[in-house]
């Protein structure tokens, strides 16, 4: 859900409003092993001269999501995107679930009920999650510019 909201926000602000990048993107992954970890990756390309401004907008967007949360439109679009994504699966996915079912039978239930989880997500719960997993004092910014 957070990946979708970040992609929507970055696309709206950096591409549509600022015109500074064609394809900003975000990726958020939750890992449980070997240690619990939430990994967030935000990638924005653009004119090297505009990188400081783009960086400021990204930080401002994350700050706004932490303090205010996603807009109703962003949340609705993210839920719609995930609902559609969850309606598709393939034989490999089912095969992997069945192969792992003996050791982790809850995986099949979680897979089957994954769309229902979306009903419980609110702007407030997502804001709380963002606050926990994206602290503003714990990020690494890498800028790659031509020599």
Short mmCIF file of N, CA and C in Angstrom, two decimals:
data_model
loop_
_atom_site.label_atom_id
_atom_site.label_comp_id
_atom_site.label_asym_id
_atom_site.label_seq_id
_atom_site.Cartn_x
_atom_site.Cartn_y
_atom_site.Cartn_z
N UNK A 1 0.83 -1.18 0.00
CA UNK A 1 0.00 0.00 0.00
C UNK A 1 0.88 1.26 0.00
N UNK A 2 1.90 1.24 0.85
CA UNK A 2 2.79 2.40 0.92
C UNK A 2 3.53 2.61 -0.40
N UNK A 3 3.94 1.55 -1.05
CA UNK A 3 4.58 1.67 -2.37
C UNK A 3 3.67 2.41 -3.33
N UNK A 4 2.41 2.02 -3.37
CA UNK A 4 1.44 2.65 -4.29
C UNK A 4 1.25 4.12 -3.96
N UNK A 5 1.08 4.44 -2.69
CA UNK A 5 0.87 5.84 -2.29
C UNK A 5 2.09 6.69 -2.63
N UNK A 6 3.28 6.16 -2.35
CA UNK A 6 4.50 6.92 -2.69
C UNK A 6 4.62 7.13 -4.20
N UNK A 7 4.33 6.09 -4.97
CA UNK A 7 4.39 6.25 -6.43
C UNK A 7 3.39 7.28 -6.92
N UNK A 8 2.20 7.26 -6.39
CA UNK A 8 1.18 8.24 -6.78
C UNK A 8 1.63 9.65 -6.41
N UNK A 9 2.11 9.83 -5.20
CA UNK A 9 2.53 11.15 -4.72
C UNK A 9 3.71 11.68 -5.51
N UNK A 10 4.73 10.84 -5.71
CA UNK A 10 5.92 11.29 -6.44
C UNK A 10 5.59 11.60 -7.90
N UNK A 11 4.77 10.77 -8.51
CA UNK A 11 4.39 11.02 -9.90
C UNK A 11 3.63 12.33 -10.01
N UNK A 12 2.71 12.57 -9.10
CA UNK A 12 1.92 13.79 -9.14
C UNK A 12 2.80 15.03 -8.93
N UNK A 13 3.65 14.99 -7.93
CA UNK A 13 4.43 16.19 -7.60
C UNK A 13 5.64 16.40 -8.51
N UNK A 14 6.39 15.35 -8.74
CA UNK A 14 7.66 15.52 -9.46
C UNK A 14 7.45 15.50 -10.97
N UNK A 15 6.62 14.60 -11.45
CA UNK A 15 6.42 14.53 -12.91
C UNK A 15 5.34 15.49 -13.38
N UNK A 16 4.17 15.42 -12.79
CA UNK A 16 3.04 16.20 -13.30
C UNK A 16 3.14 17.68 -12.96
N UNK A 17 3.43 18.01 -11.71
CA UNK A 17 3.48 19.42 -11.31
C UNK A 17 4.79 20.10 -11.66
N UNK A 18 5.90 19.44 -11.34
CA UNK A 18 7.21 20.06 -11.56
C UNK A 18 7.77 19.78 -12.95
N UNK A 19 7.39 18.66 -13.55
CA UNK A 19 7.93 18.28 -14.86
C UNK A 19 9.41 17.97 -14.79
N UNK A 20 9.88 17.51 -13.63
CA UNK A 20 11.32 17.31 -13.44
C UNK A 20 11.79 15.89 -13.72
N UNK A 21 10.88 14.94 -13.82
CA UNK A 21 11.27 13.56 -14.06
C UNK A 21 10.12 12.83 -14.72
N UNK A 22 10.45 11.92 -15.60
CA UNK A 22 9.39 11.19 -16.27
C UNK A 22 8.87 10.02 -15.43
N UNK A 23 9.77 9.38 -14.70
CA UNK A 23 9.33 8.17 -14.02
C UNK A 23 9.89 8.01 -12.61
N UNK A 24 9.45 8.85 -11.67
CA UNK A 24 9.85 8.60 -10.29
C UNK A 24 9.21 7.29 -9.82
N UNK A 25 9.89 6.59 -8.93
CA UNK A 25 9.33 5.33 -8.46
C UNK A 25 9.72 5.07 -7.02
N UNK A 26 8.90 4.26 -6.37
CA UNK A 26 9.14 3.87 -4.98
C UNK A 26 8.93 2.38 -4.84
N UNK A 27 9.61 1.81 -3.88
CA UNK A 27 9.46 0.39 -3.57
C UNK A 27 9.62 0.24 -2.07
N UNK A 28 8.67 -0.42 -1.43
CA UNK A 28 8.73 -0.68 0.00
C UNK A 28 8.55 -2.18 0.20
N UNK A 29 9.48 -2.78 0.94
CA UNK A 29 9.42 -4.21 1.21
C UNK A 29 9.54 -4.45 2.71
N UNK A 30 8.75 -5.40 3.19
CA UNK A 30 8.82 -5.80 4.59
C UNK A 30 9.51 -7.15 4.66
N UNK A 31 10.59 -7.21 5.40
CA UNK A 31 11.35 -8.44 5.57
C UNK A 31 11.20 -8.91 7.02
N UNK A 32 11.09 -10.20 7.20
CA UNK A 32 10.98 -10.74 8.56
C UNK A 32 12.23 -11.51 8.96
N UNK A 33 13.01 -11.93 7.99
CA UNK A 33 14.21 -12.71 8.30
C UNK A 33 15.40 -12.16 7.55
N UNK A 34 16.58 -12.20 8.06
CA UNK A 34 16.94 -12.71 9.37
C UNK A 34 16.50 -11.79 10.50
N UNK A 35 16.26 -10.51 10.22
CA UNK A 35 15.75 -9.56 11.21
C UNK A 35 14.58 -8.82 10.60
N UNK A 36 13.69 -8.35 11.47
CA UNK A 36 12.56 -7.54 10.99
C UNK A 36 13.10 -6.23 10.43
N UNK A 37 12.67 -5.91 9.22
CA UNK A 37 13.20 -4.73 8.53
C UNK A 37 12.19 -4.26 7.49
N UNK A 38 12.02 -2.96 7.39
CA UNK A 38 11.24 -2.38 6.30
C UNK A 38 12.22 -1.59 5.46
N UNK A 39 12.28 -1.96 4.19
CA UNK A 39 13.21 -1.32 3.26
C UNK A 39 12.41 -0.44 2.30
N UNK A 40 12.80 0.82 2.23
CA UNK A 40 12.14 1.78 1.33
C UNK A 40 13.16 2.28 0.33
N UNK A 41 12.76 2.30 -0.93
CA UNK A 41 13.66 2.74 -1.99
C UNK A 41 12.88 3.71 -2.86
N UNK A 42 13.34 4.94 -2.94
CA UNK A 42 12.71 5.94 -3.79
C UNK A 42 13.73 6.36 -4.84
N UNK A 43 13.33 6.32 -6.10
CA UNK A 43 14.24 6.61 -7.21
C UNK A 43 13.63 7.68 -8.10
N UNK A 44 14.39 8.74 -8.30
CA UNK A 44 13.93 9.82 -9.17
C UNK A 44 15.10 10.24 -10.05
N UNK A 45 14.87 10.24 -11.35
CA UNK A 45 15.88 10.74 -12.27
C UNK A 45 15.48 12.14 -12.71
N UNK A 46 16.46 12.90 -13.16
CA UNK A 46 16.14 14.24 -13.63
C UNK A 46 17.38 15.00 -14.02
N UNK A 47 17.17 16.24 -14.40
CA UNK A 47 18.25 17.14 -14.76
C UNK A 47 19.18 17.29 -13.55
N UNK A 48 20.49 17.07 -13.73
CA UNK A 48 21.42 17.18 -12.60
C UNK A 48 21.30 18.51 -11.85
N UNK A 49 21.00 19.58 -12.56
CA UNK A 49 20.86 20.88 -11.90
C UNK A 49 19.63 20.94 -11.00
N UNK A 50 18.63 20.09 -11.27
CA UNK A 50 17.38 20.10 -10.50
C UNK A 50 17.37 19.09 -9.36
N UNK A 51 18.42 18.29 -9.23
CA UNK A 51 18.45 17.23 -8.22
C UNK A 51 18.25 17.79 -6.80
N UNK A 52 18.88 18.88 -6.40
CA UNK A 52 18.62 19.39 -5.05
C UNK A 52 17.13 19.73 -4.82
N UNK A 53 16.49 20.33 -5.80
CA UNK A 53 15.07 20.66 -5.69
C UNK A 53 14.22 19.38 -5.64
N UNK A 54 14.54 18.42 -6.48
CA UNK A 54 13.82 17.15 -6.49
C UNK A 54 13.97 16.45 -5.13
N UNK A 55 15.18 16.43 -4.61
CA UNK A 55 15.44 15.81 -3.31
C UNK A 55 14.60 16.47 -2.22
N UNK A 56 14.52 17.78 -2.25
CA UNK A 56 13.73 18.51 -1.26
C UNK A 56 12.24 18.14 -1.36
N UNK A 57 11.75 18.00 -2.58
CA UNK A 57 10.34 17.63 -2.77
C UNK A 57 10.08 16.23 -2.24
N UNK A 58 10.99 15.30 -2.50
CA UNK A 58 10.82 13.93 -2.00
C UNK A 58 10.76 13.93 -0.48
N UNK A 59 11.68 14.63 0.16
CA UNK A 59 11.69 14.70 1.62
C UNK A 59 10.43 15.39 2.13
N UNK A 60 9.99 16.45 1.46
CA UNK A 60 8.75 17.12 1.86
C UNK A 60 7.54 16.19 1.72
N UNK A 61 7.52 15.38 0.67
CA UNK A 61 6.41 14.45 0.47
C UNK A 61 6.38 13.38 1.56
N UNK A 62 7.53 12.84 1.89
CA UNK A 62 7.58 11.84 2.96
C UNK A 62 7.19 12.48 4.29
N UNK A 63 7.66 13.70 4.54
CA UNK A 63 7.29 14.40 5.76
C UNK A 63 5.78 14.62 5.83
N UNK A 64 5.19 15.03 4.73
CA UNK A 64 3.74 15.25 4.70
C UNK A 64 2.97 13.96 4.93
N UNK A 65 3.44 12.87 4.35
CA UNK A 65 2.78 11.58 4.58
C UNK A 65 2.91 11.15 6.04
N UNK A 66 4.02 11.49 6.67
CA UNK A 66 4.21 11.17 8.09
C UNK A 66 3.30 12.02 8.97
N UNK A 67 3.13 13.28 8.65
CA UNK A 67 2.39 14.18 9.54
C UNK A 67 0.90 14.27 9.23
N UNK A 68 0.54 14.19 7.95
CA UNK A 68 -0.86 14.36 7.54
C UNK A 68 -1.46 13.06 7.04
N UNK A 69 -0.62 12.22 6.43
CA UNK A 69 -1.10 10.98 5.84
C UNK A 69 -1.48 11.18 4.39
N UNK A 70 -1.87 10.11 3.73
CA UNK A 70 -2.26 10.22 2.33
C UNK A 70 -3.60 10.91 2.18
N UNK A 71 -3.80 11.53 1.03
CA UNK A 71 -5.11 12.13 0.76
C UNK A 71 -6.12 11.02 0.50
N UNK A 72 -7.37 11.37 0.53
CA UNK A 72 -8.43 10.41 0.23
C UNK A 72 -8.25 9.84 -1.17
N UNK A 73 -7.86 10.72 -2.12
CA UNK A 73 -7.67 10.28 -3.50
C UNK A 73 -6.49 9.31 -3.62
N UNK A 74 -5.39 9.63 -2.94
CA UNK A 74 -4.21 8.75 -2.99
C UNK A 74 -4.54 7.38 -2.39
N UNK A 75 -5.22 7.37 -1.26
CA UNK A 75 -5.57 6.12 -0.62
C UNK A 75 -6.53 5.31 -1.50
N UNK A 76 -7.54 5.98 -2.05
CA UNK A 76 -8.49 5.30 -2.92
C UNK A 76 -7.82 4.71 -4.15
N UNK A 77 -6.90 5.46 -4.75
CA UNK A 77 -6.19 4.97 -5.94
C UNK A 77 -5.29 3.79 -5.58
N UNK A 78 -4.64 3.85 -4.44
CA UNK A 78 -3.78 2.75 -4.01
C UNK A 78 -4.59 1.49 -3.73
N UNK A 79 -5.73 1.64 -3.08
CA UNK A 79 -6.59 0.48 -2.81
C UNK A 79 -7.11 -0.11 -4.11
N UNK A 80 -7.51 0.74 -5.05
CA UNK A 80 -7.99 0.25 -6.35
C UNK A 80 -6.88 -0.50 -7.09
N UNK A 81 -5.67 0.05 -7.06
CA UNK A 81 -4.54 -0.60 -7.72
C UNK A 81 -4.25 -1.97 -7.12
N UNK A 82 -4.22 -2.04 -5.80
CA UNK A 82 -3.93 -3.32 -5.14
C UNK A 82 -5.07 -4.32 -5.31
N UNK A 83 -6.30 -3.84 -5.30
CA UNK A 83 -7.44 -4.73 -5.53
C UNK A 83 -7.32 -5.39 -6.88
N UNK A 84 -6.97 -4.61 -7.88
CA UNK A 84 -6.79 -5.17 -9.22
C UNK A 84 -5.60 -6.13 -9.27
N UNK A 85 -4.50 -5.72 -8.68
CA UNK A 85 -3.31 -6.57 -8.66
C UNK A 85 -3.61 -7.90 -7.97
N UNK A 86 -4.33 -7.85 -6.86
CA UNK A 86 -4.63 -9.07 -6.11
C UNK A 86 -5.60 -9.99 -6.85
N UNK A 87 -6.27 -9.50 -7.85
CA UNK A 87 -7.21 -10.36 -8.58
C UNK A 87 -6.48 -11.25 -9.61
N UNK A 88 -5.20 -11.00 -9.83
CA UNK A 88 -4.42 -11.79 -10.77
C UNK A 88 -3.41 -12.65 -10.04
N UNK A 89 -3.29 -13.87 -10.46
CA UNK A 89 -2.24 -14.76 -9.97
C UNK A 89 -2.01 -15.83 -11.02
N UNK A 90 -0.92 -16.54 -10.89
CA UNK A 90 -0.58 -17.54 -11.90
C UNK A 90 -0.30 -18.90 -11.26
N UNK A 91 -0.08 -19.89 -12.10
CA UNK A 91 0.15 -21.25 -11.62
C UNK A 91 1.40 -21.34 -10.74
N UNK A 92 2.42 -20.57 -11.06
CA UNK A 92 3.64 -20.61 -10.26
C UNK A 92 3.37 -20.13 -8.84
N UNK A 93 2.59 -19.06 -8.71
CA UNK A 93 2.26 -18.54 -7.39
C UNK A 93 1.51 -19.59 -6.58
N UNK A 94 0.51 -20.22 -7.18
CA UNK A 94 -0.26 -21.26 -6.50
C UNK A 94 0.65 -22.45 -6.15
N UNK A 95 1.50 -22.84 -7.09
CA UNK A 95 2.43 -23.94 -6.84
C UNK A 95 3.36 -23.64 -5.67
N UNK A 96 3.90 -22.42 -5.61
CA UNK A 96 4.78 -22.03 -4.51
C UNK A 96 4.04 -22.07 -3.18
N UNK A 97 2.81 -21.58 -3.17
CA UNK A 97 2.01 -21.61 -1.93
C UNK A 97 1.76 -23.04 -1.47
N UNK A 98 1.39 -23.90 -2.40
CA UNK A 98 1.12 -25.29 -2.04
C UNK A 98 2.38 -26.00 -1.56
N UNK A 99 3.51 -25.69 -2.17
CA UNK A 99 4.77 -26.31 -1.77
C UNK A 99 5.17 -25.89 -0.36
N UNK A 100 4.81 -24.69 0.04
CA UNK A 100 5.18 -24.17 1.36
C UNK A 100 4.10 -24.40 2.40
N UNK A 101 2.94 -24.91 1.99
CA UNK A 101 1.78 -25.03 2.88
C UNK A 101 2.02 -25.98 4.05
N UNK A 102 2.78 -27.04 3.88
CA UNK A 102 3.02 -27.96 5.00
C UNK A 102 3.71 -27.27 6.17
N UNK A 103 4.69 -26.41 5.86
CA UNK A 103 5.44 -25.72 6.91
C UNK A 103 4.79 -24.42 7.35
N UNK A 104 3.98 -23.83 6.50
CA UNK A 104 3.35 -22.53 6.81
C UNK A 104 1.93 -22.49 6.22
N UNK A 105 0.99 -23.24 6.81
CA UNK A 105 -0.36 -23.30 6.25
C UNK A 105 -1.08 -21.95 6.23
N UNK A 106 -0.65 -21.03 7.07
CA UNK A 106 -1.30 -19.71 7.11
C UNK A 106 -1.07 -18.92 5.82
N UNK A 107 -0.06 -19.29 5.04
CA UNK A 107 0.22 -18.58 3.78
C UNK A 107 -0.96 -18.67 2.81
N UNK A 108 -1.60 -19.82 2.76
CA UNK A 108 -2.73 -19.98 1.85
C UNK A 108 -3.90 -19.10 2.30
N UNK A 109 -4.16 -19.08 3.59
CA UNK A 109 -5.24 -18.23 4.11
C UNK A 109 -4.94 -16.76 3.87
N UNK A 110 -3.71 -16.35 4.13
CA UNK A 110 -3.34 -14.94 3.90
C UNK A 110 -3.45 -14.59 2.42
N UNK A 111 -3.05 -15.49 1.54
CA UNK A 111 -3.16 -15.24 0.11
C UNK A 111 -4.62 -15.12 -0.30
N UNK A 112 -5.44 -16.03 0.17
CA UNK A 112 -6.87 -16.04 -0.18
C UNK A 112 -7.57 -14.77 0.33
N UNK A 113 -7.20 -14.30 1.52
CA UNK A 113 -7.89 -13.19 2.16
C UNK A 113 -7.19 -11.85 1.97
N UNK A 114 -6.22 -11.78 1.09
CA UNK A 114 -5.41 -10.56 0.98
C UNK A 114 -6.21 -9.34 0.57
N UNK A 115 -7.23 -9.48 -0.26
CA UNK A 115 -8.05 -8.32 -0.63
C UNK A 115 -8.85 -7.79 0.53
N UNK A 116 -9.29 -8.68 1.43
CA UNK A 116 -10.08 -8.25 2.58
C UNK A 116 -9.27 -7.35 3.51
N UNK A 117 -7.97 -7.55 3.55
CA UNK A 117 -7.11 -6.72 4.40
C UNK A 117 -7.18 -5.25 3.98
N UNK A 118 -7.37 -5.01 2.71
CA UNK A 118 -7.41 -3.63 2.21
C UNK A 118 -8.56 -2.84 2.83
N UNK A 119 -9.63 -3.53 3.20
CA UNK A 119 -10.78 -2.85 3.80
C UNK A 119 -10.44 -2.23 5.15
N UNK A 120 -9.42 -2.76 5.82
CA UNK A 120 -9.05 -2.27 7.14
C UNK A 120 -8.06 -1.10 7.10
N UNK A 121 -7.52 -0.81 5.93
CA UNK A 121 -6.53 0.25 5.83
C UNK A 121 -7.23 1.61 5.73
N UNK A 122 -6.81 2.53 6.58
CA UNK A 122 -7.33 3.90 6.54
C UNK A 122 -6.14 4.85 6.36
N UNK A 123 -6.45 6.09 6.07
CA UNK A 123 -5.37 7.08 5.94
C UNK A 123 -4.61 7.18 7.26
N UNK A 124 -5.32 7.08 8.36
CA UNK A 124 -4.68 7.18 9.68
C UNK A 124 -3.76 5.99 9.95
N UNK A 125 -4.23 4.77 9.67
CA UNK A 125 -3.38 3.60 9.93
C UNK A 125 -2.16 3.60 9.01
N UNK A 126 -2.33 4.05 7.79
CA UNK A 126 -1.19 4.13 6.88
C UNK A 126 -0.22 5.22 7.34
N UNK A 127 -0.75 6.34 7.82
CA UNK A 127 0.10 7.41 8.35
C UNK A 127 0.92 6.90 9.54
N UNK A 128 0.30 6.17 10.44
CA UNK A 128 1.03 5.61 11.59
C UNK A 128 2.12 4.67 11.13
N UNK A 129 1.82 3.85 10.12
CA UNK A 129 2.82 2.92 9.59
C UNK A 129 4.00 3.71 9.00
N UNK A 130 3.70 4.72 8.20
CA UNK A 130 4.75 5.54 7.59
C UNK A 130 5.63 6.18 8.67
N UNK A 131 5.01 6.68 9.71
CA UNK A 131 5.76 7.30 10.80
C UNK A 131 6.73 6.31 11.44
N UNK A 132 6.29 5.06 11.58
CA UNK A 132 7.15 4.04 12.18
C UNK A 132 8.27 3.59 11.26
N UNK A 133 7.99 3.44 9.97
CA UNK A 133 8.97 2.80 9.08
C UNK A 133 9.80 3.76 8.24
N UNK A 134 9.44 5.04 8.24
CA UNK A 134 10.22 6.01 7.46
C UNK A 134 10.63 7.20 8.32
N UNK A 135 11.47 6.95 9.33
CA UNK A 135 11.93 8.08 10.14
C UNK A 135 12.78 9.02 9.31
N UNK A 136 12.58 10.29 9.50
CA UNK A 136 13.27 11.28 8.67
C UNK A 136 14.76 11.40 8.98
N UNK A 137 15.19 10.85 10.10
CA UNK A 137 16.61 10.93 10.44
C UNK A 137 17.36 9.64 10.10
N UNK A 138 16.70 8.74 9.35
CA UNK A 138 17.34 7.46 9.03
C UNK A 138 17.15 7.12 7.56
N UNK A 139 17.86 7.82 6.72
CA UNK A 139 17.82 7.51 5.30
C UNK A 139 19.18 7.81 4.69
N UNK A 140 19.40 7.21 3.57
CA UNK A 140 20.63 7.44 2.83
C UNK A 140 20.22 8.01 1.48
N UNK A 141 20.79 9.12 1.11
CA UNK A 141 20.52 9.71 -0.19
C UNK A 141 21.75 9.53 -1.07
N UNK A 142 21.53 8.95 -2.23
CA UNK A 142 22.62 8.75 -3.19
C UNK A 142 22.28 9.56 -4.44
N UNK A 143 23.19 10.41 -4.84
CA UNK A 143 23.00 11.21 -6.05
C UNK A 143 24.05 10.78 -7.06
N UNK A 144 23.59 10.40 -8.22
CA UNK A 144 24.49 10.03 -9.31
C UNK A 144 24.32 11.09 -10.39
N UNK A 145 25.39 11.80 -10.66
CA UNK A 145 25.35 12.85 -11.69
C UNK A 145 26.50 12.64 -12.66
N UNK A 146 26.33 13.08 -13.89
CA UNK A 146 27.41 12.93 -14.86
C UNK A 146 28.66 13.70 -14.44
N UNK A 147 29.80 13.18 -14.81
CA UNK A 147 31.07 13.83 -14.44
C UNK A 147 31.30 15.06 -15.28
#
